[in-house]
């Protein structure tokens, strides 16, 4: 949610900041802007509403020169995404410039006070209050860094902020309050960078200092001083990052999302690499719990948002099936406000591909405060969730650029199955022979995902042409496929903008069946498993009401085609892997519909990859 990038060093800042923003654009793409300090000490600014290309147009036709610059790509909260409301924002004198990620909860109160003191505002954003506040504190006699620090103490809410002052050409200040997305400082040779996300730093350096909530950094070209917001120096540790920049290129695919769907066999392999052993089948995971502690867990709660919350629903089922621990999944935003009953025998597993989702981070904090043990399943090493949890199981999916999650969904389900197998082995709920079978099955997953991707040749284009102009879709499934029905509906609506609902097939007749008509296709997940006959019953109910059914079933299930309007196949697999394989047709169907409708698949409207506001 909003991306921040900054540069201070010996190179021209503008191209570096713009490149940084380009790689952060998935965090928000309503508007973008940059500010650069010239060698004459003037702060120049370029802004543009809409996507980063508009900013590139504005900055290329009238470039800014200077070795210090900050930029911002915005997901609008306060004020429409026009040029005036775009960041960076200035103080009244034009000497202080700020970019900001977060929501300033007390901005109205601060703004009123500043207006009463003679400050004039040009935008309707909450952010513009910040440079004015710093200006006022400098006017009272504070130095620039001190003014920033004291101003930070007056801001309510969660924030990531970067700012420059025209009289301080060798200084860039950044700070973090709460969980509004990260800020990491990249160390170069005689040059320094800041970015909201680690992949934006990868082309420049692998030496990084991530800021913790409540910290501020004063950065010069040779390094930085980190302190807490009460002014206590922090001995900040460096992290060496190893994100593969090459894998973040589109590689011949029309969209990142399609590339990311197609690379799922390899990314699944990465999630499994080094974690399986055979004869007997075992899972190796570095967990921070003793064997005794794992035996004494009395409940497991998975928390996450959006697609990650669908993965959590699968995770809870895996834990109950394999480790026989009562397990639930909860929407992190609701969990954090309902004072859940937890103790040291509760394991709370936060799932967040970005590792920066504000709702999930706050829920993790809540869980830790209540004494629960915590784990994170995340794709970003060094992210806030990674640092906040006792330990993390990394998804190893590589950078996911498409805003709609695809490969991270599959890899989070793999991570959860590994966790369930590990807990089950410790708690003796899985006989050795069964464990060996599960591990064998998992080792075949990459190949099966590959088969699922190449099955149904030509069908997705055909189905997109037939159905993409439908009014709405219903997705139905049972058991482990119910969360996949929800995820399928989510994928379709976020990239095609067609309304879709996912639910248990059993739920249909309790209300939603009223929506069934010839213009409401129903996607039914019906592999040949224990729920197959039940699914057939539900499919028949839909067809009896003139509903059209696209059925997803197991390859070789010949009799099925006569029972539905269109059929997609997934390879035969043990039931625990069915949700992973059934995700593939749901992803491809959504992708091809959105593409046929001409939508911006990688950056769908109104969304952002990393949701760092509540
Ligand atoms: C949808 C999607 C979102 C995220 C959600 C949580 O395709 O990507 O629903 O799943 O915003 O994000 P993370 O996993 O980063 O916590």
XYZ file of C-alpha atoms and ligand atoms in Angstrom:
630
model
C 0.000 0.000 0.000
C 2.022 2.931 -1.368
C 5.661 2.511 -2.273
C 8.511 4.730 -1.140
C 11.954 4.867 -2.728
C 14.835 7.226 -1.978
C 18.421 7.765 -3.124
C 21.390 9.700 -1.765
C 24.848 9.379 -3.331
C 26.955 10.304 -6.349
C 24.627 9.277 -9.211
C 21.693 11.152 -10.732
C 18.760 10.406 -8.451
C 15.837 10.706 -10.882
C 16.383 7.526 -12.965
C 17.178 5.483 -9.857
C 14.124 6.701 -7.964
C 11.859 6.130 -10.957
C 13.227 2.602 -11.424
C 12.674 1.968 -7.738
C 9.092 3.187 -7.996
C 8.544 1.019 -11.036
C 9.454 -2.054 -9.031
C 7.215 -0.906 -6.169
C 4.250 -0.003 -8.372
C 2.388 -3.170 -7.331
C 1.974 -1.520 -3.899
C -0.272 1.188 -5.307
C -0.694 2.756 -8.709
C -3.215 5.560 -8.386
C -0.544 8.238 -8.901
C 3.189 8.741 -8.497
C 5.672 11.530 -7.856
C 9.328 12.345 -7.192
C 11.283 15.184 -5.621
C 14.981 15.798 -6.315
C 17.327 18.305 -4.674
C 19.458 20.152 -7.254
C 23.095 21.131 -6.696
C 21.846 24.727 -6.328
C 19.735 23.640 -3.352
C 16.323 23.746 -5.013
C 13.784 20.972 -4.545
C 12.146 20.095 -7.856
C 9.060 17.925 -8.078
C 7.270 15.971 -10.799
C 3.932 14.258 -10.210
C 1.350 12.525 -12.340
C -2.034 10.951 -11.711
C -2.430 7.342 -12.836
C 0.233 4.759 -13.452
C 3.974 5.210 -13.185
C 4.303 5.593 -16.989
C 2.557 8.949 -16.686
C 5.193 10.083 -14.207
C 7.935 8.756 -16.464
C 6.448 10.867 -19.295
C 6.413 13.995 -17.120
C 9.910 13.429 -15.715
C 11.459 12.560 -19.067
C 10.122 15.622 -20.834
C 11.364 17.827 -18.009
C 14.042 15.964 -16.026
C 15.186 16.851 -12.522
C 18.910 16.869 -11.832
C 20.457 16.141 -8.419
C 21.990 13.389 -6.276
C 19.321 13.233 -3.588
C 15.727 12.257 -4.305
C 12.644 10.540 -2.957
C 9.603 9.162 -4.737
C 6.235 7.653 -4.020
C 3.683 5.500 -5.761
C 0.272 5.953 -4.207
C -2.730 3.904 -3.216
C -5.094 6.739 -2.344
C -6.623 6.970 1.112
C -7.359 10.693 1.627
C -8.353 12.601 -1.465
C -8.865 11.477 -5.027
C -5.792 10.291 -6.918
C -5.145 13.515 -8.864
C -1.861 15.344 -9.335
C -2.337 17.746 -6.429
C -2.971 14.953 -3.945
C 0.006 12.930 -5.231
C 3.087 12.731 -3.066
C 5.659 14.198 -2.422
C 4.121 16.993 -0.333
C 5.844 20.220 0.692
C 5.761 22.536 3.658
C 4.798 26.199 3.186
C 8.350 27.334 2.426
C 9.022 24.691 -0.232
C 12.115 23.475 1.671
C 10.766 20.304 3.268
C 9.368 17.454 1.254
C 7.682 14.291 2.526
C 6.446 10.980 1.143
C 4.225 8.880 3.350
C 2.606 5.482 3.583
C -0.161 5.118 6.163
C -3.196 6.914 7.508
C -2.700 9.933 9.769
C -5.575 9.381 12.165
C -5.379 12.816 13.858
C -4.693 14.824 10.709
C -7.868 16.930 10.984
C -6.928 18.074 14.473
C -3.285 18.795 13.501
C -4.360 20.566 10.315
C -6.772 22.799 12.177
C -4.011 23.803 14.590
C -1.558 24.467 11.747
C -4.120 26.508 9.789
C -4.751 28.568 12.924
C -0.976 29.224 12.979
C -1.070 30.520 9.399
C -0.187 27.394 7.370
C -1.794 27.128 3.943
C -2.500 23.710 2.436
C -2.822 22.857 -1.215
C -4.060 19.237 -1.140
C -6.768 17.409 0.784
C -4.375 14.676 1.923
C -3.522 13.798 5.485
C 0.163 13.621 4.456
C 0.553 17.333 3.756
C 0.181 17.999 7.470
C 3.546 16.294 8.116
C 5.901 18.715 6.278
C 4.007 21.658 7.774
C 4.403 20.201 11.240
C 8.146 19.739 10.688
C 8.381 23.304 9.369
C 6.704 24.618 12.510
C 9.068 22.709 14.798
C 12.131 23.968 12.878
C 10.749 27.503 13.237
C 10.666 26.864 16.993
C 14.423 26.219 16.884
C 14.772 22.449 16.395
C 17.247 20.945 13.932
C 15.788 19.137 10.885
C 16.279 15.609 12.346
C 14.974 16.668 15.754
C 11.937 18.326 14.172
C 11.179 15.133 12.239
C 11.530 13.028 15.369
C 9.316 15.260 17.516
C 6.746 15.589 14.712
C 6.640 11.780 14.486
C 5.651 11.687 18.151
C 2.550 13.734 17.334
C 1.290 11.446 14.554
C -1.409 8.932 15.445
C -1.775 5.760 13.391
C 0.765 3.636 11.556
C 3.224 5.257 9.155
C 6.299 4.897 7.001
C 7.746 8.288 6.093
C 10.718 9.670 4.186
C 11.701 13.312 4.031
C 14.308 15.730 2.712
C 15.228 19.320 3.483
C 16.632 21.667 0.838
C 19.289 22.930 3.280
C 20.501 19.381 4.036
C 21.861 17.987 0.749
C 23.692 15.135 2.517
C 20.751 13.894 4.555
C 17.691 11.739 3.966
C 15.471 10.844 6.913
C 13.126 7.926 7.134
C 11.058 6.539 9.967
C 8.507 3.952 10.793
C 5.620 4.031 13.269
C 3.607 0.827 13.726
C 2.822 -1.395 10.769
C 2.080 0.699 7.721
C 4.510 -1.215 5.568
C 8.228 -1.546 5.925
C 11.125 0.732 5.164
C 14.500 -0.801 4.515
C 17.772 1.030 4.069
C 20.122 -0.266 1.376
C 23.872 0.292 1.865
C 25.973 0.948 -1.244
C 29.536 2.256 -1.662
C 29.207 5.995 -1.161
C 25.490 5.828 -1.839
C 22.408 4.830 0.128
C 18.893 3.786 -0.798
C 15.586 3.432 0.978
C 12.650 1.350 -0.196
C 9.346 0.038 1.078
C 10.187 -3.447 -0.070
C 13.371 -5.480 -0.411
C 13.057 -6.408 -4.121
C 13.427 -2.715 -5.019
C 16.835 -2.711 -3.317
C 18.104 -5.904 -4.935
C 19.494 -4.282 -8.121
C 21.635 -1.972 -5.955
C 22.800 -3.854 -2.891
C 22.354 -6.977 -0.830
C 23.242 -5.228 2.423
C 20.148 -3.945 4.097
C 19.017 -2.482 7.421
C 15.284 -2.981 7.937
C 13.727 -0.374 10.233
C 11.629 -1.703 13.076
C 8.408 0.051 14.126
C 9.274 3.053 16.303
C 12.648 3.669 14.642
C 14.060 6.527 12.609
C 17.199 6.665 10.454
C 19.272 9.681 9.509
C 21.005 8.663 6.322
C 24.145 10.137 4.728
C 25.980 8.844 1.625
C 28.275 6.657 3.769
C 25.792 5.086 6.159
C 23.072 5.815 8.624
C 22.329 6.460 12.281
C 19.317 4.596 13.579
C 17.503 5.610 16.739
C 14.200 4.997 18.408
C 11.638 7.764 18.177
C 12.456 8.768 21.735
C 16.018 9.475 20.591
C 17.853 6.398 21.923
C 20.547 5.178 19.477
C 19.943 1.689 18.057
C 22.687 -0.692 17.094
C 20.887 -1.731 13.931
C 21.730 -5.061 12.407
C 22.333 -5.615 8.702
C 20.546 -8.294 6.808
C 21.960 -9.830 3.653
C 19.201 -10.324 1.124
C 19.232 -12.852 -1.652
C 16.211 -12.056 -3.786
C 16.676 -13.131 -7.375
C 16.132 -10.025 -9.495
C 16.129 -11.998 -12.741
C 13.057 -13.964 -11.746
C 11.185 -10.689 -11.474
C 11.234 -10.214 -15.282
C 8.193 -11.082 -17.428
C 10.057 -13.708 -19.466
C 8.006 -13.569 -22.680
C 4.590 -13.854 -21.032
C 1.953 -11.231 -21.735
C 1.448 -10.620 -18.031
C 3.369 -11.289 -14.832
C 0.327 -13.104 -13.494
C 0.390 -15.620 -16.342
C 4.127 -16.107 -15.872
C 3.610 -16.617 -12.158
C 0.830 -19.156 -12.749
C 2.951 -21.042 -15.285
C 6.028 -21.177 -13.045
C 4.157 -22.851 -10.188
C 5.774 -26.272 -10.762
C 9.209 -24.703 -10.172
C 8.108 -22.559 -7.266
C 6.418 -25.570 -5.656
C 9.731 -27.368 -6.030
C 11.472 -24.470 -4.261
C 8.992 -24.711 -1.379
C 9.763 -28.435 -1.002
C 13.520 -28.295 -1.600
C 15.506 -29.469 1.419
C 12.368 -30.070 3.448
C 11.506 -33.662 2.519
C 13.345 -36.854 3.306
C 12.348 -40.350 2.202
C 12.558 -43.845 3.746
C 11.021 -43.132 6.141
C 9.147 -40.099 4.849
C 9.810 -37.065 7.019
C 9.562 -33.320 6.870
C 12.404 -31.091 8.022
C 11.367 -27.635 9.212
C 13.250 -25.349 11.518
C 10.680 -24.702 14.225
C 11.330 -22.835 17.463
C 9.440 -25.364 19.613
C 10.672 -28.371 21.595
C 9.145 -31.764 20.827
C 7.329 -31.534 24.154
C 5.888 -28.106 23.325
C 4.624 -29.406 19.996
C 2.947 -32.305 21.784
C 1.275 -29.893 24.163
C -0.342 -27.564 21.617
C -4.079 -27.585 22.281
C -5.117 -25.462 19.340
C -3.800 -23.943 16.153
C -5.212 -20.718 14.739
C -4.332 -19.556 11.229
C -4.729 -15.848 10.576
C -4.530 -13.968 7.294
C -6.432 -11.757 4.889
C -7.804 -12.183 1.370
C -6.169 -14.976 -0.567
C -3.998 -15.772 2.436
C -7.126 -16.267 4.525
C -8.332 -18.836 1.965
C -4.978 -20.577 2.357
C -5.529 -20.444 6.135
C -8.845 -22.289 5.731
C -6.958 -25.085 3.988
C -4.188 -24.968 6.603
C -6.623 -25.510 9.464
C -8.050 -28.549 7.689
C -4.532 -29.941 7.086
C -3.685 -29.597 10.781
C -6.860 -31.355 11.914
C -6.457 -34.159 9.379
C -2.744 -34.770 9.925
C -1.869 -33.572 13.413
C -5.298 -33.979 15.062
C -5.039 -30.619 16.848
C -8.227 -28.529 16.904
C -7.544 -25.865 14.289
C -9.395 -22.845 12.967
C -8.726 -20.073 10.519
C -9.685 -16.483 11.121
C -9.762 -13.221 9.321
C -6.843 -11.413 10.989
C -8.657 -8.069 11.096
C -11.522 -9.569 13.103
C -9.276 -11.723 15.263
C -7.284 -8.763 16.522
C -10.329 -6.929 17.850
C -12.142 -9.753 19.540
C -9.878 -10.526 22.477
C -9.375 -14.201 21.575
C -8.712 -16.782 24.285
C -5.105 -17.913 23.827
C -2.324 -19.294 26.003
C 1.142 -20.760 25.671
C -0.358 -23.985 24.286
C -1.932 -22.094 21.392
C -0.042 -21.862 18.134
C -0.951 -18.864 15.984
C 0.240 -19.096 12.386
C 0.126 -15.865 10.393
C 0.018 -16.255 6.625
C 1.049 -13.235 4.559
C 2.856 -13.369 1.237
C 4.033 -9.773 1.644
C 4.720 -10.093 5.351
C 3.535 -6.495 5.669
C -0.267 -6.706 5.890
C -1.254 -4.348 8.703
C -4.258 -6.388 9.850
C -2.203 -9.568 10.060
C 0.749 -7.934 11.829
C -1.492 -6.428 14.480
C -3.206 -9.776 14.993
C 0.204 -11.422 15.412
C 1.103 -8.838 18.005
C -2.169 -9.504 19.796
C -1.471 -13.247 19.789
C 2.052 -12.831 21.156
C 0.805 -10.481 23.868
C -1.763 -13.079 24.905
C 1.077 -15.584 25.354
C 0.515 -17.683 22.240
C 3.390 -19.170 20.279
C 3.727 -17.638 16.817
C 4.873 -18.664 13.379
C 4.724 -16.760 10.097
C 4.330 -18.239 6.648
C 5.607 -15.542 4.324
C 7.282 -15.044 0.978
C 9.483 -12.156 2.040
C 12.514 -12.899 4.142
C 13.168 -9.934 6.405
C 9.590 -8.653 6.167
C 7.863 -7.445 9.308
C 5.944 -10.729 9.778
C 9.208 -12.623 9.376
C 10.834 -10.531 12.054
C 7.840 -10.422 14.362
C 7.101 -14.162 14.564
C 9.168 -16.557 16.649
C 10.112 -18.233 13.365
C 8.998 -18.285 9.750
C 8.381 -20.898 7.132
C 9.385 -19.169 3.918
C 7.193 -19.784 0.880
C 10.206 -19.586 -1.487
C 7.919 -18.552 -4.351
C 10.278 -15.837 -5.630
C 9.039 -12.288 -6.244
C 5.333 -12.135 -7.107
C 4.680 -9.029 -9.173
C 1.101 -9.639 -10.329
C -1.096 -7.972 -7.734
C -3.466 -10.949 -7.600
C -1.722 -13.713 -5.667
C -1.169 -16.973 -7.510
C 2.069 -18.834 -6.807
C 2.230 -17.582 -3.223
C -1.206 -19.142 -2.626
C 0.050 -22.533 -3.793
C 3.277 -22.209 -1.823
C 1.523 -21.170 1.369
C -0.619 -24.315 1.116
C 2.561 -26.364 0.668
C 4.123 -24.715 3.729
C 1.010 -25.528 5.750
C 1.001 -29.142 4.675
C 4.656 -29.425 5.676
C 3.832 -27.898 9.058
C 0.916 -30.283 9.558
C 3.086 -33.282 8.653
C 5.830 -32.116 11.006
C 3.414 -31.636 13.909
C 1.668 -34.918 13.113
C 4.964 -36.828 13.152
C 5.877 -35.366 16.543
C 2.464 -36.083 17.997
C 2.371 -39.624 16.573
C -0.847 -38.970 14.710
C 0.611 -40.163 11.414
C 1.906 -43.724 11.158
C 5.361 -43.943 9.551
C 3.979 -45.703 6.468
C 1.389 -42.982 5.945
C 3.991 -40.269 6.462
C 6.123 -41.898 3.781
C 3.149 -41.879 1.419
C 2.389 -38.212 2.110
C 5.998 -37.242 1.528
C 6.103 -39.263 -1.698
C 2.905 -37.589 -2.860
C 4.283 -34.122 -2.093
C 7.422 -34.899 -4.049
C 5.213 -35.529 -7.097
C 3.374 -32.242 -6.687
C 5.571 -30.121 -9.018
C 5.035 -32.634 -11.822
C 1.287 -32.786 -11.168
C 1.044 -28.993 -11.204
C 2.809 -29.085 -14.569
C 0.237 -31.599 -15.842
C -2.621 -29.471 -14.525
C -1.191 -26.455 -16.370
C -0.958 -28.265 -19.677
C -4.331 -30.042 -19.374
C -7.441 -28.540 -20.966
C -5.668 -27.324 -24.112
C -7.624 -24.552 -25.792
C -10.423 -24.741 -23.247
C -9.674 -21.535 -21.345
C -9.893 -19.356 -24.454
C -13.099 -21.120 -25.427
C -14.647 -20.724 -21.968
C -13.554 -17.091 -21.726
C -15.233 -16.351 -25.065
C -18.383 -18.172 -23.961
C -18.726 -16.820 -20.431
C -16.685 -13.604 -19.938
C -19.732 -11.417 -20.424
C -21.799 -13.197 -17.792
C -23.332 -11.068 -15.079
C -21.931 -13.078 -12.181
C -20.447 -16.434 -11.272
C -20.939 -18.849 -8.408
C -18.097 -21.145 -7.327
C -18.964 -24.237 -5.306
C -16.900 -26.958 -3.641
C -16.926 -29.274 -0.636
C -14.323 -30.243 1.971
C -10.822 -29.123 1.004
C -12.258 -27.651 -2.192
C -14.584 -25.223 -0.409
C -11.804 -22.669 0.268
C -10.709 -23.129 -3.358
C -14.235 -22.157 -4.448
C -13.825 -18.960 -2.402
C -10.375 -18.313 -3.836
C -11.578 -18.990 -7.403
C -14.338 -16.406 -6.942
C -11.876 -13.909 -5.484
C -9.438 -14.345 -8.397
C -12.209 -13.850 -10.921
C -13.671 -10.747 -9.343
C -10.385 -8.975 -8.657
C -9.030 -9.201 -12.191
C -12.157 -9.507 -14.381
C -14.400 -7.215 -12.256
C -17.240 -9.736 -12.674
C -19.117 -10.384 -9.485
C -18.429 -13.853 -8.116
C -19.192 -15.679 -4.907
C -17.533 -18.815 -3.609
C -19.130 -21.131 -1.100
C -19.712 -24.647 0.112
C -21.819 -26.436 -2.487
C -24.059 -27.462 0.415
C -24.747 -23.800 1.170
C -26.161 -23.114 -2.282
C -29.657 -24.344 -1.564
C -29.855 -22.269 1.624
C -30.130 -18.999 -0.295
C -27.621 -18.357 -3.084
C -29.465 -20.755 -5.417
C -31.921 -17.873 -5.921
C -29.189 -16.297 -8.091
C -28.981 -19.264 -10.446
C -30.194 -18.427 -13.946
C -28.885 -18.936 -17.501
C -26.607 -15.902 -17.098
C -24.977 -17.084 -13.882
C -22.455 -19.820 -14.648
C -21.599 -22.081 -11.735
C -18.046 -23.385 -11.411
C -18.222 -26.700 -9.562
C -15.103 -28.360 -8.118
C -15.959 -32.047 -8.347
C -12.889 -34.282 -8.376
C -13.493 -37.974 -7.719
C -13.146 -37.910 -3.972
C -15.300 -38.749 -0.955
C -17.588 -35.766 -1.655
C -18.065 -36.535 -5.352
C -21.604 -37.905 -5.117
C -22.674 -34.939 -2.965
C -21.231 -32.565 -5.543
C -23.137 -34.313 -8.314
C -26.337 -33.737 -6.337
C -25.553 -30.025 -6.049
C -24.683 -29.794 -9.748
C -28.012 -31.408 -10.651
C -29.855 -28.831 -8.530
C -28.186 -26.029 -10.495
C -28.926 -27.543 -13.885
C -32.546 -28.151 -12.912
C -32.798 -24.340 -12.651
C -31.299 -23.638 -16.082
C -27.893 -22.850 -14.589
C -24.831 -23.549 -16.713
C -22.154 -25.582 -14.971
C -18.424 -25.624 -15.660
C -17.292 -28.740 -13.815
C -13.718 -29.348 -12.663
C -13.079 -33.042 -12.189
C -10.398 -35.706 -12.189
C -8.794 -36.700 -15.501
C -10.381 -39.865 -16.855
C -13.759 -39.290 -15.197
C -15.547 -39.977 -18.472
C -19.162 -40.036 -17.296
C -18.901 -36.501 -15.942
C -19.044 -34.587 -19.226
C -22.720 -35.454 -19.745
C -23.620 -33.978 -16.351
C -22.213 -30.474 -16.925
C -22.016 -27.925 -19.735
C -18.225 -27.694 -19.880
C -15.485 -29.743 -18.250
C -11.976 -28.957 -17.047
C -9.689 -31.693 -15.754
C -7.057 -31.944 -13.071
C -4.705 -34.923 -12.686
C -5.645 -37.713 -10.276
C -3.994 -37.141 -6.929
C -4.368 -38.013 -3.233
C -7.078 -35.824 -1.619
C -4.611 -33.630 0.314
C -3.151 -32.330 -2.932
C -6.488 -31.766 -4.680
C -6.909 -28.177 -3.443
C -3.520 -27.253 -4.876
C -4.242 -28.781 -8.270
C -7.806 -27.467 -8.444
C -6.435 -23.947 -7.971
C -4.842 -24.086 -11.431
C -8.059 -24.131 -13.534
C -9.543 -21.447 -11.273
C -6.511 -19.204 -11.834
C -6.398 -19.788 -15.587
C -10.113 -19.254 -16.040
C -9.926 -15.933 -14.191
C -6.816 -14.899 -16.113
C -8.254 -15.643 -19.558
C -11.573 -13.932 -18.808
C -9.801 -10.799 -17.558
C -7.441 -10.809 -20.531
C -10.308 -11.228 -22.993
C -12.080 -8.297 -21.371
C -8.925 -6.219 -21.914
C -8.321 -5.571 -18.224
C -5.004 -4.654 -16.672
C -4.409 -8.113 -15.228
C -1.218 -7.301 -13.322
C -2.483 -4.112 -11.722
C -6.245 -4.445 -11.350
C -8.158 -1.331 -10.412
C -8.370 -0.202 -6.777
C -6.004 -2.893 -5.471
C -2.479 -2.999 -4.089
C -0.098 -5.869 -3.472
C 0.764 -5.008 0.062
C -2.121 -3.728 2.187
C -0.471 -1.770 4.931
C -3.472 0.171 6.190
C -6.294 -1.183 8.311
C -5.653 -11.337 -3.681
C -4.592 -10.930 -2.798
C -4.974 -10.344 -1.494
C -3.936 -10.719 -0.423
C -4.254 -10.015 0.892
C -3.287 -10.409 1.981
O -5.160 -11.915 -4.846
O -3.457 -11.035 -3.116
O -6.243 -10.738 -1.092
O -3.970 -12.095 -0.240
O -4.213 -8.635 0.710
O -1.970 -10.182 1.585
P -0.753 -10.882 2.316
O -0.755 -12.299 1.922
O 0.445 -10.139 1.819
O -0.976 -10.704 3.774
